[in-house]
Structures are given as structure tokens and as C-alpha cells.
Amino acid sequence: MRVVVLNIGSSQFSDNDCTREYLHLAESNGYEVCFVYLASVKKPSPKTYIHSGAVVSLKSVCDDLRPDMVVCSRALNARIQRNLEKALCVNVVDRTELILSLFEKRATSSAGKCQVELARLSYMQTKLVRGWTHLERQRGGIGLRGGPGETQIEVDRRILRENIHKTKHKLDKLVKTRRLNRQRRQSNRPYVVALVGYTNAGKSTLFNLLTQSTAWANDQLFATLDPLVRRVRYPGLNTEVVLVDTVGFMRDLPEPLVTAFHSTLEEITHSDLILHIVDCGDPELHQKKQSVNDALVAISAQDIPTFTVYNKADLNPDFSVLGDADCMVSSINSTGIESLVQRIAQHCQGSE
């Protein structure tokens, strides 16, 4: 599917890294990006977010390239999205819908699929406006019928509320099962290590090395959605170590997704040690590291002992760590893995 990316920033020249990340997000969705339109917006237009001159210019691009859709780097309210679609004569997808679409592709477990479905239903509620509903493009999936209009909006709202209630009920059952499994693990007093980090920092590849497993790892955003749990026993330890690979973080994650995945992130708060995985070759290393730290504060996990693990050392051999709780590894050539395992073992012994 060919798409034009509408990248909105406060300046056309200061958001290169955000542009790169959003392009990666679109490509991870399987889209072919045929053009990137940069729009500088200091004060959003109440009608189309970008200003009228940019709308005309973007319409010209769409007329020439005939993309299947325009994907916007910002979350848009329903009226702005509708107005842009009318002006451009092409479907418009905002940041929230793009991330939701990617999460739908990545979810494999019942809990993961249920959480994504709940997030999508919550998002769809925000897209109902008089004279146009976002559900018109998705009617077949949720059993809606009839044409647009005020009465139809009420029908849409009622069906969405019912579906949200059913999905929440199903998710509650799955969450209870997950908590029971966690309680069984805790009854055996295992030492739990959670791997966290910005999406695509290499958590799953490192997880596979530390556990000798074959979980799917790829150079794509949100390759892991469902928490993976493996038991390992390291030399010199009298107890098993439970390693948990968690969903990656990203700046400005849509609120419906954060809410829906709260039970998944809960796994982090029950760990004895957090390994914060950072891509040491990323030019936005410090900003992304802070984004993850802010997320840990949001889920009340900031007081759990944390090692910062700078991954992908093979791509940045000149990088050096400063803190005592920092270490460098390469998941590709296994550099620093033995040292990291020793540090995990030492911390485990010290906590017994």
C-alpha cells in the first residue's frame, strides 16, 4: 500500500529524528512511503490542523502520486480528519490509528489481541461525529449497519459501548489468569528480571541470548507485544532466575493503548531487577532513555533496582558508559553478555 506521510512539526528542520521514527513506524506496518510532506505548524488550524496553503500543496502531491492514503504524524480529532479527507480526496490515518494497526499485526496471544481490541474500540468512540463516522470504513468488522446521521451515530455509540463491555469482561478473565500464574511463580520465590526499553532497542534479541530461547526478534517497531517469561539457572546461583521480555515504549503512545496494556506493564512492577535496554547507536539515545524513565515513573516502577544496558555496541565501538549501574553489550556478537550475567547473579545473591 502506497502512502504519503504528513509529518507535522514545530519546525521543518528540527524534527529529523521524529520523522525517521515515524517513517519506520509506517514501514513496519508494511506501507510503501512514496513521499514525505513536512508541515511546520506553530498554531494548529481548527479546521485542518495544517494551514490552507499546506493543504493545497499536499492536495497537489496526492493528485500527482495517487497514494492509497495519507498517514499523519499527529493524533487528529474526528472533525479535522474528516475535513482533511474531503480536501485531499484520499483516506487519512492519524498517528493513533497507525500504531493501533501495527499493534494488531503484532498481537499473538489472546490477552494481547484483547488489549489491542479494547484500545481500538476506545479510539473508535472518539471518531464519531455528526454527518461522518470513522466506522463507515470498518462496518463489516463490528456488525454496524445503516447510513450516516445522528440516529446512526447513536446506534454506533451503543454498539461500541456493548463491545467495550464484552472486551473488558474477557480481558479481566485473562488478567486474573496472568496474576495467578505470577503468584505461582512468586510462591517458589524466584528472582525476576524485567527487560524494558524503547521499542526496537534490541530487547528480544538480548532476551534470546540470556535465556537461550528463540523468541521472535526483528528490526521492527513493537516486535514484542506480549510479555515473554522464561526460567533460567545461572552458574553459582541457588535459585532460578525468571526473565521477562516486555512491550517496548515509545514517546507519545496513544492513551487508549497505555490504558489497555496496563496489565501487561504490571509485570514490570513485580520484578526484582530491571534491565533498561538502550540502543547506544541511536542519535536520540538520551531523549528515548528519558521517555522510558518517565514511563517507569508512571507505572510506579522507579524505585526498583535498575541496570542500564547499552546494546548494539558493535555499531558504536567508541561509546563508553559512565555509571556503575551501566554496562555495554552486543546482542549480535555476544560482547559483554558474560559480564552482564555475572552482574545479574551478583545482584540476585545480594538480595537473597
CSV table of C-alpha atoms in Angstrom, one decimal:
chain,number,residue,atom,x,y,z
A,1,MET,CA,0.0,0.0,0.0
A,2,ARG,CA,1.5,3.3,-1.1
A,3,VAL,CA,1.2,6.2,1.4
A,4,VAL,CA,2.2,9.8,1.7
A,5,VAL,CA,3.5,10.7,5.1
A,6,LEU,CA,2.3,14.1,6.5
A,7,ASN,CA,4.9,14.9,9.1
A,8,ILE,CA,3.8,17.9,11.3
A,9,GLY,CA,6.4,19.6,13.4
A,10,SER,CA,7.1,23.0,15.0
A,11,SER,CA,9.9,23.4,12.6
A,12,GLN,CA,10.7,21.8,9.2
A,13,PHE,CA,14.3,21.4,10.1
A,14,SER,CA,14.4,20.4,13.8
A,15,ASP,CA,12.3,17.2,13.7
A,16,ASN,CA,14.5,14.9,11.6
A,17,ASP,CA,14.7,12.1,14.2
A,18,CYS,CA,11.0,12.2,14.8
A,19,THR,CA,10.5,12.0,11.0
A,20,ARG,CA,12.8,9.0,10.8
A,21,GLU,CA,10.9,7.2,13.7
A,22,TYR,CA,7.6,7.8,12.1
A,23,LEU,CA,8.8,6.6,8.7
A,24,HIS,CA,10.0,3.4,10.5
A,25,LEU,CA,6.6,3.1,12.0
A,26,ALA,CA,4.9,3.3,8.6
A,27,GLU,CA,7.3,0.8,7.1
A,28,SER,CA,6.9,-1.6,10.0
A,29,ASN,CA,3.2,-1.5,9.1
A,30,GLY,CA,4.0,-2.8,5.6
A,31,TYR,CA,3.4,0.6,3.8
A,32,GLU,CA,5.4,1.9,0.9
A,33,VAL,CA,6.2,5.5,1.6
A,34,CYS,CA,6.3,7.4,-1.7
A,35,PHE,CA,6.5,10.9,-0.3
A,36,VAL,CA,7.1,12.8,2.9
A,37,TYR,CA,5.4,16.1,3.3
A,38,LEU,CA,6.9,18.3,6.0
A,39,ALA,CA,4.5,20.9,7.5
A,40,SER,CA,5.6,23.5,10.1
A,41,VAL,CA,2.7,24.3,12.4
A,42,LYS,CA,3.1,26.7,15.3
A,43,LYS,CA,-0.6,27.2,15.9
A,44,PRO,CA,-2.9,24.4,14.6
A,45,SER,CA,-5.7,25.4,12.3
A,46,PRO,CA,-9.1,24.5,13.9
A,47,LYS,CA,-10.3,23.2,10.6
A,48,THR,CA,-7.5,21.1,9.1
A,49,TYR,CA,-4.6,21.4,11.7
A,50,ILE,CA,-2.2,22.3,8.9
A,51,HIS,CA,-2.8,25.7,7.2
A,52,SER,CA,-4.7,26.3,4.0
A,53,GLY,CA,-1.6,26.7,1.9
A,54,ALA,CA,-0.2,23.4,3.1
A,55,VAL,CA,-3.5,21.7,2.3
A,56,VAL,CA,-3.4,23.0,-1.3
A,57,SER,CA,0.2,21.9,-1.7
A,58,LEU,CA,-0.5,18.5,-0.2
A,59,LYS,CA,-3.5,18.1,-2.4
A,60,SER,CA,-1.3,18.7,-5.4
A,61,VAL,CA,1.1,16.0,-4.2
A,62,CYS,CA,-1.8,13.5,-3.8
A,63,ASP,CA,-3.2,14.3,-7.2
A,64,ASP,CA,0.2,13.6,-8.8
A,65,LEU,CA,1.2,10.4,-6.8
A,66,ARG,CA,-2.3,8.9,-6.2
A,67,PRO,CA,-1.4,7.3,-2.8
A,68,ASP,CA,-3.8,4.9,-1.1
A,69,MET,CA,-3.8,7.0,2.0
A,70,VAL,CA,-2.1,9.9,3.8
A,71,VAL,CA,-0.7,9.0,7.2
A,72,CYS,CA,-0.3,11.9,9.7
A,73,SER,CA,2.3,12.0,12.4
A,74,ARG,CA,-0.1,13.7,14.9
A,75,ALA,CA,-3.3,12.4,16.5
A,76,LEU,CA,-6.2,14.2,14.9
A,77,ASN,CA,-9.7,14.7,16.2
A,78,ALA,CA,-12.6,13.4,14.1
A,79,ARG,CA,-13.6,16.7,12.5
A,80,ILE,CA,-10.1,17.6,11.4
A,81,GLN,CA,-9.6,14.1,10.0
A,82,ARG,CA,-12.9,14.4,8.1
A,83,ASN,CA,-12.0,17.8,6.7
A,84,LEU,CA,-8.6,16.7,5.5
A,85,GLU,CA,-10.1,13.7,3.8
A,86,LYS,CA,-12.6,16.0,2.0
A,87,ALA,CA,-9.9,18.4,1.0
A,88,LEU,CA,-7.3,15.8,-0.2
A,89,CYS,CA,-9.8,13.3,-1.6
A,90,VAL,CA,-7.9,10.4,0.0
A,91,ASN,CA,-8.2,8.5,3.2
A,92,VAL,CA,-6.3,10.0,6.2
A,93,VAL,CA,-4.9,7.9,9.0
A,94,ASP,CA,-3.5,9.6,12.1
A,95,ARG,CA,-0.7,8.5,14.4
A,96,THR,CA,-3.0,6.7,16.9
A,97,GLU,CA,-4.6,4.6,14.1
A,98,LEU,CA,-1.3,3.8,12.6
A,99,ILE,CA,0.1,2.5,15.9
A,100,LEU,CA,-3.1,0.6,16.6
A,101,SER,CA,-2.8,-1.1,13.2
A,102,LEU,CA,0.8,-2.1,14.0
A,103,PHE,CA,-0.2,-3.5,17.4
A,104,GLU,CA,-3.0,-5.5,15.7
A,105,LYS,CA,-0.4,-7.1,13.4
A,106,ARG,CA,2.0,-7.9,16.3
A,107,ALA,CA,-0.5,-9.3,18.9
A,108,THR,CA,-0.4,-13.1,19.1
A,109,SER,CA,-1.8,-14.1,22.5
A,110,SER,CA,-5.4,-13.9,23.5
A,111,ALA,CA,-4.6,-11.2,26.1
A,112,GLY,CA,-2.6,-9.2,23.5
A,113,LYS,CA,-5.4,-9.3,20.9
A,114,CYS,CA,-7.9,-8.5,23.6
A,115,GLN,CA,-6.0,-5.4,24.8
A,116,VAL,CA,-5.5,-4.1,21.2
A,117,GLU,CA,-9.2,-4.6,20.5
A,118,LEU,CA,-10.1,-2.7,23.6
A,119,ALA,CA,-7.8,0.1,22.6
A,120,ARG,CA,-9.2,0.2,19.1
A,121,LEU,CA,-12.8,0.3,20.4
A,122,SER,CA,-11.9,3.2,22.7
A,123,TYR,CA,-10.3,5.0,19.9
A,124,MET,CA,-13.3,4.5,17.6
A,125,GLN,CA,-15.5,6.1,20.2
A,126,THR,CA,-13.6,9.4,19.7
A,127,LYS,CA,-14.2,9.3,15.9
A,128,LEU,CA,-18.0,9.6,16.0
A,129,VAL,CA,-19.2,13.0,14.7
A,130,ARG,CA,-22.4,14.2,13.2
A,131,GLY,CA,-22.6,13.6,9.4
A,132,TRP,CA,-19.5,11.3,9.3
A,133,THR,CA,-18.3,8.4,11.3
A,134,HIS,CA,-14.9,6.7,11.1
A,135,LEU,CA,-16.7,3.4,11.5
A,136,GLU,CA,-18.1,3.7,7.9
A,137,ARG,CA,-14.8,2.2,6.6
A,138,GLN,CA,-15.0,-0.6,9.2
A,139,ARG,CA,-18.6,-1.6,9.3
A,140,GLY,CA,-18.1,-5.2,8.3
A,141,GLY,CA,-15.8,-5.9,11.3
A,142,ILE,CA,-18.2,-4.9,14.1
A,143,GLY,CA,-21.6,-5.5,12.6
A,144,LEU,CA,-22.8,-2.0,12.1
A,145,ARG,CA,-25.5,-1.1,9.5
A,146,GLY,CA,-27.3,1.8,8.1
A,147,GLY,CA,-26.2,5.2,6.8
A,148,PRO,CA,-24.5,8.1,8.5
A,149,GLY,CA,-26.5,10.6,10.5
A,150,GLU,CA,-27.5,11.4,14.1
A,151,THR,CA,-29.6,8.3,14.6
A,152,GLN,CA,-26.8,6.1,13.2
A,153,ILE,CA,-24.3,7.8,15.5
A,154,GLU,CA,-26.4,6.7,18.5
A,155,VAL,CA,-26.5,3.2,17.1
A,156,ASP,CA,-22.7,3.2,16.7
A,157,ARG,CA,-22.2,4.5,20.2
A,158,ARG,CA,-24.5,1.9,21.7
A,159,ILE,CA,-22.8,-1.0,19.8
A,160,LEU,CA,-19.3,0.3,20.7
A,161,ARG,CA,-20.3,0.5,24.4
A,162,GLU,CA,-21.5,-3.0,24.3
A,163,ASN,CA,-18.4,-4.3,22.6
A,164,ILE,CA,-16.2,-2.4,25.0
A,165,HIS,CA,-18.0,-4.0,27.9
A,166,LYS,CA,-17.7,-7.5,26.4
A,167,THR,CA,-14.0,-7.0,25.7
A,168,LYS,CA,-13.2,-5.7,29.2
A,169,HIS,CA,-15.0,-8.7,30.7
A,170,LYS,CA,-13.0,-11.1,28.6
A,171,LEU,CA,-9.7,-9.2,29.3
A,172,ASP,CA,-10.5,-9.2,33.1
A,173,LYS,CA,-10.6,-13.1,33.0
A,174,LEU,CA,-7.3,-13.2,31.1
A,175,VAL,CA,-5.7,-10.8,33.5
A,176,LYS,CA,-6.8,-12.9,36.5
A,177,THR,CA,-5.2,-15.9,34.9
A,178,ARG,CA,-1.9,-14.0,34.4
A,179,ARG,CA,-2.0,-12.9,38.0
A,180,LEU,CA,-2.5,-16.5,39.2
A,181,ASN,CA,0.5,-17.6,37.1
A,182,ARG,CA,2.6,-14.8,38.6
A,183,GLN,CA,1.5,-15.8,42.1
A,184,ARG,CA,2.6,-19.4,41.4
A,185,ARG,CA,6.0,-18.1,40.3
A,186,GLN,CA,6.3,-15.9,43.4
A,187,SER,CA,5.3,-18.8,45.7
A,188,ASN,CA,8.6,-20.5,44.6
A,189,ARG,CA,10.5,-17.3,45.4
A,190,PRO,CA,12.1,-16.8,42.0
A,191,TYR,CA,14.3,-13.8,41.2
A,192,VAL,CA,12.5,-11.8,38.5
A,193,VAL,CA,14.4,-9.7,35.9
A,194,ALA,CA,12.4,-7.5,33.6
A,195,LEU,CA,13.8,-6.2,30.3
A,196,VAL,CA,12.4,-2.8,29.4
A,197,GLY,CA,13.4,-0.2,26.8
A,198,TYR,CA,12.3,1.9,23.9
A,199,THR,CA,10.9,0.0,21.0
A,200,ASN,CA,13.5,-1.6,18.7
A,201,ALA,CA,16.3,-1.2,21.2
A,202,GLY,CA,17.1,-4.9,20.9
A,203,LYS,CA,15.3,-6.3,24.0
A,204,SER,CA,14.1,-9.5,22.3
A,205,THR,CA,17.5,-10.4,20.8
A,206,LEU,CA,19.1,-9.9,24.2
A,207,PHE,CA,16.4,-11.9,25.8
A,208,ASN,CA,17.1,-14.8,23.5
A,209,LEU,CA,20.8,-14.7,24.4
A,210,LEU,CA,20.1,-14.6,28.1
A,211,THR,CA,17.6,-17.4,28.0
A,212,GLN,CA,18.9,-19.5,25.1
A,213,SER,CA,15.4,-19.2,23.5
A,214,THR,CA,14.1,-18.3,20.1
A,215,ALA,CA,11.5,-15.6,20.7
A,216,TRP,CA,10.8,-13.6,17.5
A,217,ALA,CA,13.2,-10.7,17.2
A,218,ASN,CA,13.3,-8.3,14.3
A,219,ASP,CA,14.5,-4.8,13.3
A,220,GLN,CA,11.0,-3.5,13.5
A,221,LEU,CA,9.0,-1.4,15.9
A,222,PHE,CA,6.9,-3.3,18.6
A,223,ALA,CA,8.2,-6.8,17.5
A,224,THR,CA,7.2,-7.9,21.1
A,225,LEU,CA,3.7,-7.1,22.4
A,226,ASP,CA,3.0,-10.0,24.8
A,227,PRO,CA,5.3,-10.4,27.8
A,228,LEU,CA,7.5,-13.4,27.4
A,229,VAL,CA,8.6,-15.3,30.5
A,230,ARG,CA,11.5,-17.8,30.7
A,231,ARG,CA,13.1,-19.6,33.7
A,232,VAL,CA,16.9,-19.9,33.6
A,233,ARG,CA,19.5,-21.1,36.1
A,234,TYR,CA,22.9,-19.4,36.0
A,235,PRO,CA,26.1,-21.0,37.4
A,236,GLY,CA,26.7,-20.3,41.1
A,237,LEU,CA,23.1,-19.4,41.9
A,238,ASN,CA,20.9,-21.5,44.2
A,239,THR,CA,17.7,-20.1,42.7
A,240,GLU,CA,16.1,-19.8,39.4
A,241,VAL,CA,16.0,-16.5,37.6
A,242,VAL,CA,12.8,-15.5,35.7
A,243,LEU,CA,13.4,-13.2,32.8
A,244,VAL,CA,10.5,-11.2,31.4
A,245,ASP,CA,10.6,-9.5,28.0
A,246,THR,CA,8.1,-6.7,27.9
A,247,VAL,CA,6.4,-4.5,25.3
A,248,GLY,CA,8.6,-1.6,24.1
A,249,PHE,CA,7.9,2.0,24.9
A,250,MET,CA,7.5,4.9,22.5
A,251,ARG,CA,7.1,8.6,23.0
A,252,ASP,CA,3.5,9.9,22.8
A,253,LEU,CA,1.9,6.5,22.9
A,254,PRO,CA,-1.8,6.8,22.4
A,255,GLU,CA,-3.7,6.9,25.7
A,256,PRO,CA,-6.1,4.0,24.7
A,257,LEU,CA,-3.1,1.7,24.2
A,258,VAL,CA,-1.4,2.7,27.5
A,259,THR,CA,-4.7,2.1,29.4
A,260,ALA,CA,-5.4,-1.2,27.6
A,261,PHE,CA,-1.8,-2.5,28.2
A,262,HIS,CA,-1.7,-1.6,31.9
A,263,SER,CA,-2.0,-5.2,32.9
A,264,THR,CA,1.0,-6.1,30.7
A,265,LEU,CA,3.1,-3.3,32.1
A,266,GLU,CA,2.2,-4.6,35.6
A,267,GLU,CA,4.7,-7.4,35.1
A,268,ILE,CA,7.5,-4.8,35.4
A,269,THR,CA,6.3,-3.6,38.8
A,270,HIS,CA,6.7,-7.2,40.2
A,271,SER,CA,10.3,-7.6,39.2
A,272,ASP,CA,13.4,-7.6,41.5
A,273,LEU,CA,15.6,-6.0,38.9
A,274,ILE,CA,15.0,-4.0,35.7
A,275,LEU,CA,17.4,-4.1,32.8
A,276,HIS,CA,16.8,-0.9,30.9
A,277,ILE,CA,18.0,-1.7,27.3
A,278,VAL,CA,19.2,1.3,25.4
A,279,ASP,CA,20.4,1.4,21.7
A,280,CYS,CA,23.8,3.1,22.1
A,281,GLY,CA,24.0,3.9,18.4
A,282,ASP,CA,20.7,5.9,18.4
A,283,PRO,CA,21.2,9.7,17.9
A,284,GLU,CA,18.2,10.2,20.2
A,285,LEU,CA,19.6,8.0,22.9
A,286,HIS,CA,19.1,10.4,25.8
A,287,GLN,CA,15.6,11.5,24.8
A,288,LYS,CA,14.4,7.9,24.4
A,289,LYS,CA,16.1,6.9,27.6
A,290,GLN,CA,14.2,9.6,29.4
A,291,SER,CA,10.9,8.6,27.8
A,292,VAL,CA,11.4,5.1,29.3
A,293,ASN,CA,12.3,6.5,32.7
A,294,ASP,CA,9.1,8.7,32.6
A,295,ALA,CA,7.1,5.6,31.7
A,296,LEU,CA,8.6,3.7,34.6
A,297,VAL,CA,7.6,6.5,37.0
A,298,ALA,CA,4.1,6.4,35.5
A,299,ILE,CA,3.7,2.7,36.5
A,300,SER,CA,5.4,3.3,39.9
A,301,ALA,CA,8.4,1.2,39.0
A,302,GLN,CA,11.0,3.9,39.5
A,303,ASP,CA,12.3,2.5,42.8
A,304,ILE,CA,13.1,-1.0,41.5
A,305,PRO,CA,16.9,-1.5,41.2
A,306,THR,CA,17.9,-0.8,37.5
A,307,PHE,CA,20.9,-1.6,35.3
A,308,THR,CA,21.2,0.4,32.2
A,309,VAL,CA,22.4,-1.9,29.4
A,310,TYR,CA,23.7,-0.2,26.3
A,311,ASN,CA,23.0,-2.6,23.5
A,312,LYS,CA,24.3,-2.7,19.9
A,313,ALA,CA,27.9,-2.0,21.0
A,314,ASP,CA,29.1,-3.4,17.7
A,315,LEU,CA,27.5,-0.5,15.9
A,316,ASN,CA,29.1,2.2,18.1
A,317,PRO,CA,32.5,0.8,19.4
A,318,ASP,CA,33.6,4.3,20.6
A,319,PHE,CA,30.7,4.6,23.0
A,320,SER,CA,31.6,4.4,26.7
A,321,VAL,CA,29.5,4.1,29.8
A,322,LEU,CA,29.9,6.2,32.9
A,323,GLY,CA,27.7,4.9,35.7
A,324,ASP,CA,28.4,1.9,38.0
A,325,ALA,CA,25.0,0.5,37.1
A,326,ASP,CA,25.7,0.7,33.4
A,327,CYS,CA,27.2,-1.9,31.0
A,328,MET,CA,27.7,-2.4,27.3
A,329,VAL,CA,26.7,-5.4,25.3
A,330,SER,CA,26.2,-6.6,21.8
A,331,SER,CA,23.4,-9.0,21.2
A,332,ILE,CA,24.9,-9.8,17.7
A,333,ASN,CA,28.4,-10.9,18.7
A,334,SER,CA,27.7,-11.6,22.4
A,335,THR,CA,30.2,-9.0,23.6
A,336,GLY,CA,29.6,-8.2,27.3
A,337,ILE,CA,26.9,-10.9,27.8
A,338,GLU,CA,29.0,-12.9,30.3
A,339,SER,CA,29.7,-9.8,32.3
A,340,LEU,CA,26.0,-8.9,32.3
A,341,VAL,CA,25.1,-12.4,33.5
A,342,GLN,CA,27.6,-12.1,36.3
A,343,ARG,CA,26.1,-8.7,37.4
A,344,ILE,CA,22.6,-10.2,37.4
A,345,ALA,CA,23.9,-13.1,39.5
A,346,GLN,CA,25.7,-10.8,42.0
A,347,HIS,CA,22.6,-8.7,42.4
A,348,CYS,CA,20.5,-11.9,42.9
A,349,GLN,CA,22.8,-13.2,45.6
A,350,GLY,CA,22.9,-9.8,47.3
A,351,SER,CA,19.1,-9.8,47.5
A,352,GLU,CA,18.7,-13.2,49.0
